[in-house]
Tab-separated table of C-alpha atoms in Angstrom:
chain	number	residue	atom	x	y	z
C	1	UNK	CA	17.785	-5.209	-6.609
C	2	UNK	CA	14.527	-5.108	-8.504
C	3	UNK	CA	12.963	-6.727	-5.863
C	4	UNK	CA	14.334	-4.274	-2.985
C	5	UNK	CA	13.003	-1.541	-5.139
C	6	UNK	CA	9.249	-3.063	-5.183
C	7	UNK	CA	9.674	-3.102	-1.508
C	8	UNK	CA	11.135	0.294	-0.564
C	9	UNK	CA	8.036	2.257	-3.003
C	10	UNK	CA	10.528	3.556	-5.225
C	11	UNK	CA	8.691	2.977	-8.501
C	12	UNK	CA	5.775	4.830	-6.578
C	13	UNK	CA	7.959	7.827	-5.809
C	14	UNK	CA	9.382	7.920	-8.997
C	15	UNK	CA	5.889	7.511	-10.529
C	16	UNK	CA	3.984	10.423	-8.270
C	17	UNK	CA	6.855	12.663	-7.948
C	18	UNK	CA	6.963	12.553	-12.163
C	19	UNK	CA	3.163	13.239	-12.520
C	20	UNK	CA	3.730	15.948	-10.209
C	21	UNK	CA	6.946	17.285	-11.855
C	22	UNK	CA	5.147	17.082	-15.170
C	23	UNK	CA	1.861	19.207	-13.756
C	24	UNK	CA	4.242	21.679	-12.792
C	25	UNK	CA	5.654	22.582	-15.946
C	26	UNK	CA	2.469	22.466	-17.399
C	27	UNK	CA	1.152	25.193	-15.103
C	28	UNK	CA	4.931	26.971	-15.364
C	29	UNK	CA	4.310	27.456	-18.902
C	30	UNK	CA	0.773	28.489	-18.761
C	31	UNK	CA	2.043	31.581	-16.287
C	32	UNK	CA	5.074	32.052	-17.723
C	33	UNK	CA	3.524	34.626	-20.151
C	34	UNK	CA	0.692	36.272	-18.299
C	35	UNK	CA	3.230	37.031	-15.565
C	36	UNK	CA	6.138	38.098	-17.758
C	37	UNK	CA	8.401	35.338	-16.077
C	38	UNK	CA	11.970	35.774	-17.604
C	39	UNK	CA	13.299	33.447	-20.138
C	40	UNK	CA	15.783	31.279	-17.517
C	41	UNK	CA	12.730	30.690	-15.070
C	42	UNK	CA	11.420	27.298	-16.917
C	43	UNK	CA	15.568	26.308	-17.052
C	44	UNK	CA	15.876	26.671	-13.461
C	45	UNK	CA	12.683	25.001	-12.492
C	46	UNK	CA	13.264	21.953	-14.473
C	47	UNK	CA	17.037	21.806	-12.779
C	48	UNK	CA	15.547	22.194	-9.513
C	49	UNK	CA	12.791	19.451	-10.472
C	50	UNK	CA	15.279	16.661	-11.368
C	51	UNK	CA	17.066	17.871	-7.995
C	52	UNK	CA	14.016	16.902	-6.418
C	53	UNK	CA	13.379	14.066	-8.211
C	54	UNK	CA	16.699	12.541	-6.835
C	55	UNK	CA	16.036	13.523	-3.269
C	56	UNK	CA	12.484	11.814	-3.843
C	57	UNK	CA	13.909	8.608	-4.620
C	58	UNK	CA	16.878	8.434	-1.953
C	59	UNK	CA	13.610	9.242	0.329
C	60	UNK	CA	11.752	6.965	-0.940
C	61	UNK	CA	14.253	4.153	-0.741
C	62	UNK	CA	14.982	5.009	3.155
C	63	UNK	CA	10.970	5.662	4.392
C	64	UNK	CA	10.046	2.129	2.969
C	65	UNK	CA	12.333	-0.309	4.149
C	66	UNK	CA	11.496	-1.137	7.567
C	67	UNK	CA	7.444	-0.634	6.563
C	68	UNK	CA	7.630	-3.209	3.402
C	69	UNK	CA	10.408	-5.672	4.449
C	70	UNK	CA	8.169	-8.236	5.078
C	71	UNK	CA	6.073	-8.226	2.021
C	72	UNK	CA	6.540	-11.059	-0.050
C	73	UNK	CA	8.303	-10.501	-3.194
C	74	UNK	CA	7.312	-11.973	-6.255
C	75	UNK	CA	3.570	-12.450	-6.972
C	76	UNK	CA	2.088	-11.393	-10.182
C	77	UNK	CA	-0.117	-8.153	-8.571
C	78	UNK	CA	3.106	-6.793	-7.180
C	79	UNK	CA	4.974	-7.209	-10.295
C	80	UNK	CA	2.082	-6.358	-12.910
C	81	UNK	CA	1.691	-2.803	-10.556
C	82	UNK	CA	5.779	-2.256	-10.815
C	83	UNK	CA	5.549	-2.463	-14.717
C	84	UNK	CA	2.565	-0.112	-14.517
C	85	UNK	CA	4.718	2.310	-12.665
C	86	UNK	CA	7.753	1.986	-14.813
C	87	UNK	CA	5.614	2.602	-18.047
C	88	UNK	CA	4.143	5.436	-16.069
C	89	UNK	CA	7.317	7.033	-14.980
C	90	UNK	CA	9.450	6.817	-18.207
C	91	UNK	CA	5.787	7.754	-20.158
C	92	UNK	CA	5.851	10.971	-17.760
C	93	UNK	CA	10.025	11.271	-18.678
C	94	UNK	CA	9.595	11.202	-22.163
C	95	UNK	CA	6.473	13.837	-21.868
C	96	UNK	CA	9.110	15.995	-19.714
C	97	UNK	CA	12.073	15.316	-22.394
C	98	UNK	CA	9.884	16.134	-25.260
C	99	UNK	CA	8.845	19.330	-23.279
C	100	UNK	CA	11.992	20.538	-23.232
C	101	UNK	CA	13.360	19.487	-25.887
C	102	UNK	CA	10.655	20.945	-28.295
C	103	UNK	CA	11.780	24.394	-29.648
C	104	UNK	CA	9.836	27.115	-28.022
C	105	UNK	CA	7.867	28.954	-31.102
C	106	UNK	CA	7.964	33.051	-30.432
C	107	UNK	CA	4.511	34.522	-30.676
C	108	UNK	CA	4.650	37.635	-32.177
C	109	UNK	CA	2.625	40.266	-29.944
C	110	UNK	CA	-0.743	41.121	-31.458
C	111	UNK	CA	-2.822	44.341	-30.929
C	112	UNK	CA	-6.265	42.880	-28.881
C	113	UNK	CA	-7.574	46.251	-29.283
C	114	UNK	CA	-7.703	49.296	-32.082
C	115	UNK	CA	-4.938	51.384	-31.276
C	116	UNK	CA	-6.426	54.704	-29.543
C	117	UNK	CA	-5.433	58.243	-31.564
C	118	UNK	CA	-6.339	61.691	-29.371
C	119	UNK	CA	-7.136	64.847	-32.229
C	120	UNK	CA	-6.136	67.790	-30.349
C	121	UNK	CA	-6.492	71.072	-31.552
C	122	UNK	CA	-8.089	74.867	-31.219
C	123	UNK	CA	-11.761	75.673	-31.468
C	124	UNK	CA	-10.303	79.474	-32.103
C	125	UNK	CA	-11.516	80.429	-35.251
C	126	UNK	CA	-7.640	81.578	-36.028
C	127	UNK	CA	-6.387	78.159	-35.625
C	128	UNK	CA	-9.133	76.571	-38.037
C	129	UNK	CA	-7.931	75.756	-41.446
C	130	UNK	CA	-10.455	75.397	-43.565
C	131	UNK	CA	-13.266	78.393	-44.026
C	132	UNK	CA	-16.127	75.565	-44.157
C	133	UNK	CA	-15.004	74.058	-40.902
C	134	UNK	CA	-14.964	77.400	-39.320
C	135	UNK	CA	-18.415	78.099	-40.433
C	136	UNK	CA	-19.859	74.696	-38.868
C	137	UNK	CA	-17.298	76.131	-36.053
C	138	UNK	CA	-15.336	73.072	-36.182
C	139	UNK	CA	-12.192	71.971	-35.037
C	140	UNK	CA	-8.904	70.520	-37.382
C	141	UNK	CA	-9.351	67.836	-35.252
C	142	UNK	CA	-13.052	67.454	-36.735
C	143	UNK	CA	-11.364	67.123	-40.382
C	144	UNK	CA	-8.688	64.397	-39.085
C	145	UNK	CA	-11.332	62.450	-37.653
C	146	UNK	CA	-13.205	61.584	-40.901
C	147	UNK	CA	-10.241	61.052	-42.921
C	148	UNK	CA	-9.490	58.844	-40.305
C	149	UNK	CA	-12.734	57.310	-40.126
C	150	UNK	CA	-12.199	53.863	-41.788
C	151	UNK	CA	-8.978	53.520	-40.419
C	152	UNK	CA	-9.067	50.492	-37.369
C	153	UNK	CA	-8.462	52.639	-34.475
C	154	UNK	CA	-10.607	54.386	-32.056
C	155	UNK	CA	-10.248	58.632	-32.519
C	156	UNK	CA	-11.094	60.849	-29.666
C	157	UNK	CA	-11.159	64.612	-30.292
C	158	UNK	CA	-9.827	67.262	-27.346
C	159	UNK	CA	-10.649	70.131	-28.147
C	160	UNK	CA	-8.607	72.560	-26.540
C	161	UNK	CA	-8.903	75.952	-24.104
C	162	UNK	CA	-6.539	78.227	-22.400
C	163	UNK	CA	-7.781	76.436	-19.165
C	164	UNK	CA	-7.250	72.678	-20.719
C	165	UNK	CA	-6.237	70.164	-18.108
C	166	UNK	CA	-7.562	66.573	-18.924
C	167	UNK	CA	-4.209	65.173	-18.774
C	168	UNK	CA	-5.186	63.011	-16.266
C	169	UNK	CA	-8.208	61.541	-18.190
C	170	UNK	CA	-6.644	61.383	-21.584
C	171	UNK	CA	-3.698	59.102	-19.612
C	172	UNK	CA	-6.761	56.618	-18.944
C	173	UNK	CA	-7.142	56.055	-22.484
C	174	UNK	CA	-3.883	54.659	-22.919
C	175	UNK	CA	-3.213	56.769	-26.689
C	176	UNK	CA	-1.009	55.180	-28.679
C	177	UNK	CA	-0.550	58.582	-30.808
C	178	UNK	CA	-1.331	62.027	-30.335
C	179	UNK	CA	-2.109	64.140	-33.038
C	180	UNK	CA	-1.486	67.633	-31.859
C	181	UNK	CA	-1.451	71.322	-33.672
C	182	UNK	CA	1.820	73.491	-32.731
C	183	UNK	CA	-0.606	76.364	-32.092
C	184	UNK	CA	-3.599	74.996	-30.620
C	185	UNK	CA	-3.094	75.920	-27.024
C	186	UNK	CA	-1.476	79.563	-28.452
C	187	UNK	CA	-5.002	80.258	-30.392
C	188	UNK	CA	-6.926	79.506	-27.820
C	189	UNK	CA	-5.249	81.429	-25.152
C	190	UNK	CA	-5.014	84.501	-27.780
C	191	UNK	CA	-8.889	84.839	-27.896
C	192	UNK	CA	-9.208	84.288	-24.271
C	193	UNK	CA	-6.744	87.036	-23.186
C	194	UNK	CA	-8.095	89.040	-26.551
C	195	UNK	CA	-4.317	89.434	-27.548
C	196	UNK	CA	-4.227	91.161	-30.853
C	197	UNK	CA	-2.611	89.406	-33.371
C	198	UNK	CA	-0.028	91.280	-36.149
C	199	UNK	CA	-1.582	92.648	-39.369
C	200	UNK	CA	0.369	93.080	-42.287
C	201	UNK	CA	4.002	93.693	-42.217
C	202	UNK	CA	3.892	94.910	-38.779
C	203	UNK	CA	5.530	93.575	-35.718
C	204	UNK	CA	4.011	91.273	-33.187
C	205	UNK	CA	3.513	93.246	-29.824
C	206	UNK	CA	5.731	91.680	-26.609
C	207	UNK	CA	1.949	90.707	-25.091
C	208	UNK	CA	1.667	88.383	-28.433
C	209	UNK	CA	5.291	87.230	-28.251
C	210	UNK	CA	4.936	86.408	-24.926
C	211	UNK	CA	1.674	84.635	-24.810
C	212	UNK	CA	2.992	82.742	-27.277
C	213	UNK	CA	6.264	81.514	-25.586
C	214	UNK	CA	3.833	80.226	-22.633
C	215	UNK	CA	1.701	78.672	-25.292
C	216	UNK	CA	4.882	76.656	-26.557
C	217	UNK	CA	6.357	76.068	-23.571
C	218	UNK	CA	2.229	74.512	-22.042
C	219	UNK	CA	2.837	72.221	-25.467
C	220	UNK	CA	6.622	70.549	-24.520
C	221	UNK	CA	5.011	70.056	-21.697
C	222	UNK	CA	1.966	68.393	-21.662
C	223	UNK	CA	3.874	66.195	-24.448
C	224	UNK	CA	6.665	65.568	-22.128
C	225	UNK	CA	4.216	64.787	-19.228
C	226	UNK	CA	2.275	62.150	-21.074
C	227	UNK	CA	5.192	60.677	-23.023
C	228	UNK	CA	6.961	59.822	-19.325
C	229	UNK	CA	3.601	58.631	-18.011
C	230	UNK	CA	2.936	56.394	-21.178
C	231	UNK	CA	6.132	55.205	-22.812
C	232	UNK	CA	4.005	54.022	-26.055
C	233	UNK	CA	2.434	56.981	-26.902
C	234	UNK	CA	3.947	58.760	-29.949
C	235	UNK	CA	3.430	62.500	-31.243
C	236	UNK	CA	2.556	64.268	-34.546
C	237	UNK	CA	2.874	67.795	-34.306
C	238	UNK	CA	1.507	70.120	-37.473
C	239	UNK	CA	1.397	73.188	-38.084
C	240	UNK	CA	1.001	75.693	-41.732
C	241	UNK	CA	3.409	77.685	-40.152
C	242	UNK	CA	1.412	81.139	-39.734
C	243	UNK	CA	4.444	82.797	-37.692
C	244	UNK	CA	7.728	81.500	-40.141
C	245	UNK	CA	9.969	79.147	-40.514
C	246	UNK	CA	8.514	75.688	-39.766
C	247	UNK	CA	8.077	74.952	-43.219
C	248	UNK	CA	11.926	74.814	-43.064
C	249	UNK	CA	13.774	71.468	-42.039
C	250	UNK	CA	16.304	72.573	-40.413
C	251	UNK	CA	13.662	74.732	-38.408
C	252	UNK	CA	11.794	71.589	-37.533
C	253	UNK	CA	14.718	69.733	-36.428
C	254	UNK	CA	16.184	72.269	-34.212
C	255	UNK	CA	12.495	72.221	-32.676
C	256	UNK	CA	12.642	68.719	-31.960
C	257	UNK	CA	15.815	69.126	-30.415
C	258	UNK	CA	14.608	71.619	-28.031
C	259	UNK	CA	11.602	69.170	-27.512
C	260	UNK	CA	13.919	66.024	-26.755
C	261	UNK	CA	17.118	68.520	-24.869
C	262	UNK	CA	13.851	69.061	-22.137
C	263	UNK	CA	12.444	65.767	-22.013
C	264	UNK	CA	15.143	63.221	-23.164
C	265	UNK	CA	12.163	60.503	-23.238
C	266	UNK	CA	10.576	62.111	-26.121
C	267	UNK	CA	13.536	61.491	-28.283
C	268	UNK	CA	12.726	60.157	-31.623
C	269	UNK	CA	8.772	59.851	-30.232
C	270	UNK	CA	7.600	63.353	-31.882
C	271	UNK	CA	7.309	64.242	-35.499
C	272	UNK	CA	7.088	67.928	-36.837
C	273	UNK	CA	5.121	68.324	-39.866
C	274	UNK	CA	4.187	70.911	-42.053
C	275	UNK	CA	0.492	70.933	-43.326
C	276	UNK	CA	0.052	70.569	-46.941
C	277	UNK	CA	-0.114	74.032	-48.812
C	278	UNK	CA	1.537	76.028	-46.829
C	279	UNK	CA	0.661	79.258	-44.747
C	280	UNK	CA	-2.016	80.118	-47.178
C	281	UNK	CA	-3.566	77.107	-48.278
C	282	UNK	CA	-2.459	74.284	-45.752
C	283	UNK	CA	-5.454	72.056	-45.167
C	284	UNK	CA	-6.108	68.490	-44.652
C	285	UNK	CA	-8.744	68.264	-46.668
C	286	UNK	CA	-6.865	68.953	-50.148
C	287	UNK	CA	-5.788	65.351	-51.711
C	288	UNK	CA	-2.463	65.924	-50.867
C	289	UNK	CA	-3.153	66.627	-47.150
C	290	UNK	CA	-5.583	63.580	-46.871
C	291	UNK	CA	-2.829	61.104	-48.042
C	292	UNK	CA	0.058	62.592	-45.986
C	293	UNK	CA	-1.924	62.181	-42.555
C	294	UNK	CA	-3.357	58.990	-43.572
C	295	UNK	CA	0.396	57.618	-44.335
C	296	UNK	CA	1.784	59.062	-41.557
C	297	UNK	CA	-0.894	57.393	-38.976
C	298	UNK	CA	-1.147	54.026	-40.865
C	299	UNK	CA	3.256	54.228	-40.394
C	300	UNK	CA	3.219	55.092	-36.669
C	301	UNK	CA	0.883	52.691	-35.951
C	302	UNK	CA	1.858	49.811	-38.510
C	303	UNK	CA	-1.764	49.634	-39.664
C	304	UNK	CA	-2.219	48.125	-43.119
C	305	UNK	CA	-4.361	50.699	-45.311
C	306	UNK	CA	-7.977	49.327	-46.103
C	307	UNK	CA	-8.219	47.931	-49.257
């Protein structure tokens, strides 16, 4: 039988079909990331591998009968090259075996970049916090960029118009968080249309009410737009609260509900704030402020705080 089996080439079937086999699986598991192969494709591979590897040898045995029939049996070349092959093939098995067998270790994903945060806010003077940022004629967004400034991420600020429409471009930068004031777009659009704004105790005029409920519904929007576009990308809405209520939880929540009943993809992706101090005194540049939009950004983006 051993004899018949020199003869026929199985050992050499067995032997090249293995080193084959084995390069396979090699280059299976290689891909099998990059490519996002699912978890049964190296199970079915290596079934349809020993498959082969039968068919191979039942080949093998019928192709070399008639060529090798009348090769003498029994020198020492033609035995010392079928112990070469056997070595080879159950050296290549074993390889295969311990492949398999070996428990596959889960790599836990790891961020090859800074995680990208878009500052969007007004450059309406209305809109600006701080009285010192107004007089530079910053932004809020100019604030949350340098106490965000050691933080390993890349910021870029938006600053934002009643004509704003760089969805498209901030979509290329793949944001993993939006920071975002309630307001922003309604500010902006207010000293573009020169709406007047309420003084005192008196009531706001329909124009303002209005111009406002275009301004909130331009916000859902553009957040729904570029939360279906980019699944990852997470929202932190703030506001002091200028026109009432959203220092009040329940307010906030309701809010988000209306956010999340328009665009159900937005659900638990958007976080309503209030800034630190309230209507009169909310800024992000008190202590207080600092450390709740640090925490909150280091949180959403599991950052570890530098030390």
């Amino acid at each position: 039988m051993f004899e018949a089996l020199k003869q026929k080439k199985v050992f050499r079937v067995a032997a090249l079909y293995s080193v084959i086999a084995w390069v396979v699986l090699q280059l299976a598991d290689i891909i099998k990331e990059p490519l996002d192969l699912p978890e049964w494709f190296l199970t079915a591979l290596i079934i349809v591998l020993a498959v082969g590897f039968l068919i191979a040898l039942v080949v093998g045995w019928l192709a070399g009968g008639e060529e090798l029939a009348v090769v003498p049996a029994g020198t020492s070349r033609s035995g010392f090259e079928s112990i070469v092959l056997m070595l080879v093939v159950i050296g290549l098995g074993w390889l295969i075996i311990k492949d398999i067998s070996e428990p596959q270790i889960t790599k836990e994903p790891r961020r090859t970049t800074s995680p990208v945060v878009i500052l969007m806010d007004t450059f309406a003077p209305r809109g600006v916090y701080d009285k010192e940022t107004r007089q530079k004629s910053g932004t809020n967004a100019d604030v949350l960029s340098d106490l965000l400034s050691d933080l390993d991420l890349i910021t870029q600020k938006e600053t934002l118009g009643s004509t704003w429409d760089r969805e498209a471009q901030l979509l290329k930068q793949k944001p993993h968080l939006i920071l975002i004031h309630r307001s922003a777009f309604f500010h902006s659009m207010a000293r573009d249309f020169q709406v007047a704004y309420p003084v005192g105790e008196a009531k706001a005029s329909a124009e303002f009410n209005k111009l406002y409920d275009v301004a909130e519904n331009k916000l859902i929007a553009f957040m729904g737009y570029i939360g279906d576009q980019n699944q990852e990308t997470r929202f932190v809405v703030y506001s002091r609260g200028t026109g009432g209520g959203w220092s009040d939880d329940d307010y906030r929540v309701r809010w988000l509900q209306k956010v999340a009943g328009r665009f159900p993809s937005l659900q638990g992706r958007v976080i309503a704030i209030p800034v630190p101090g309230g209507v009169a005194n909310g800024s992000f540049q008190s202590k207080v402020g600092r450390h709740v939009m640090r925490t909150l950004v280091l949180d959403q983006l599991s950052l570890s705080a530098p030390e």
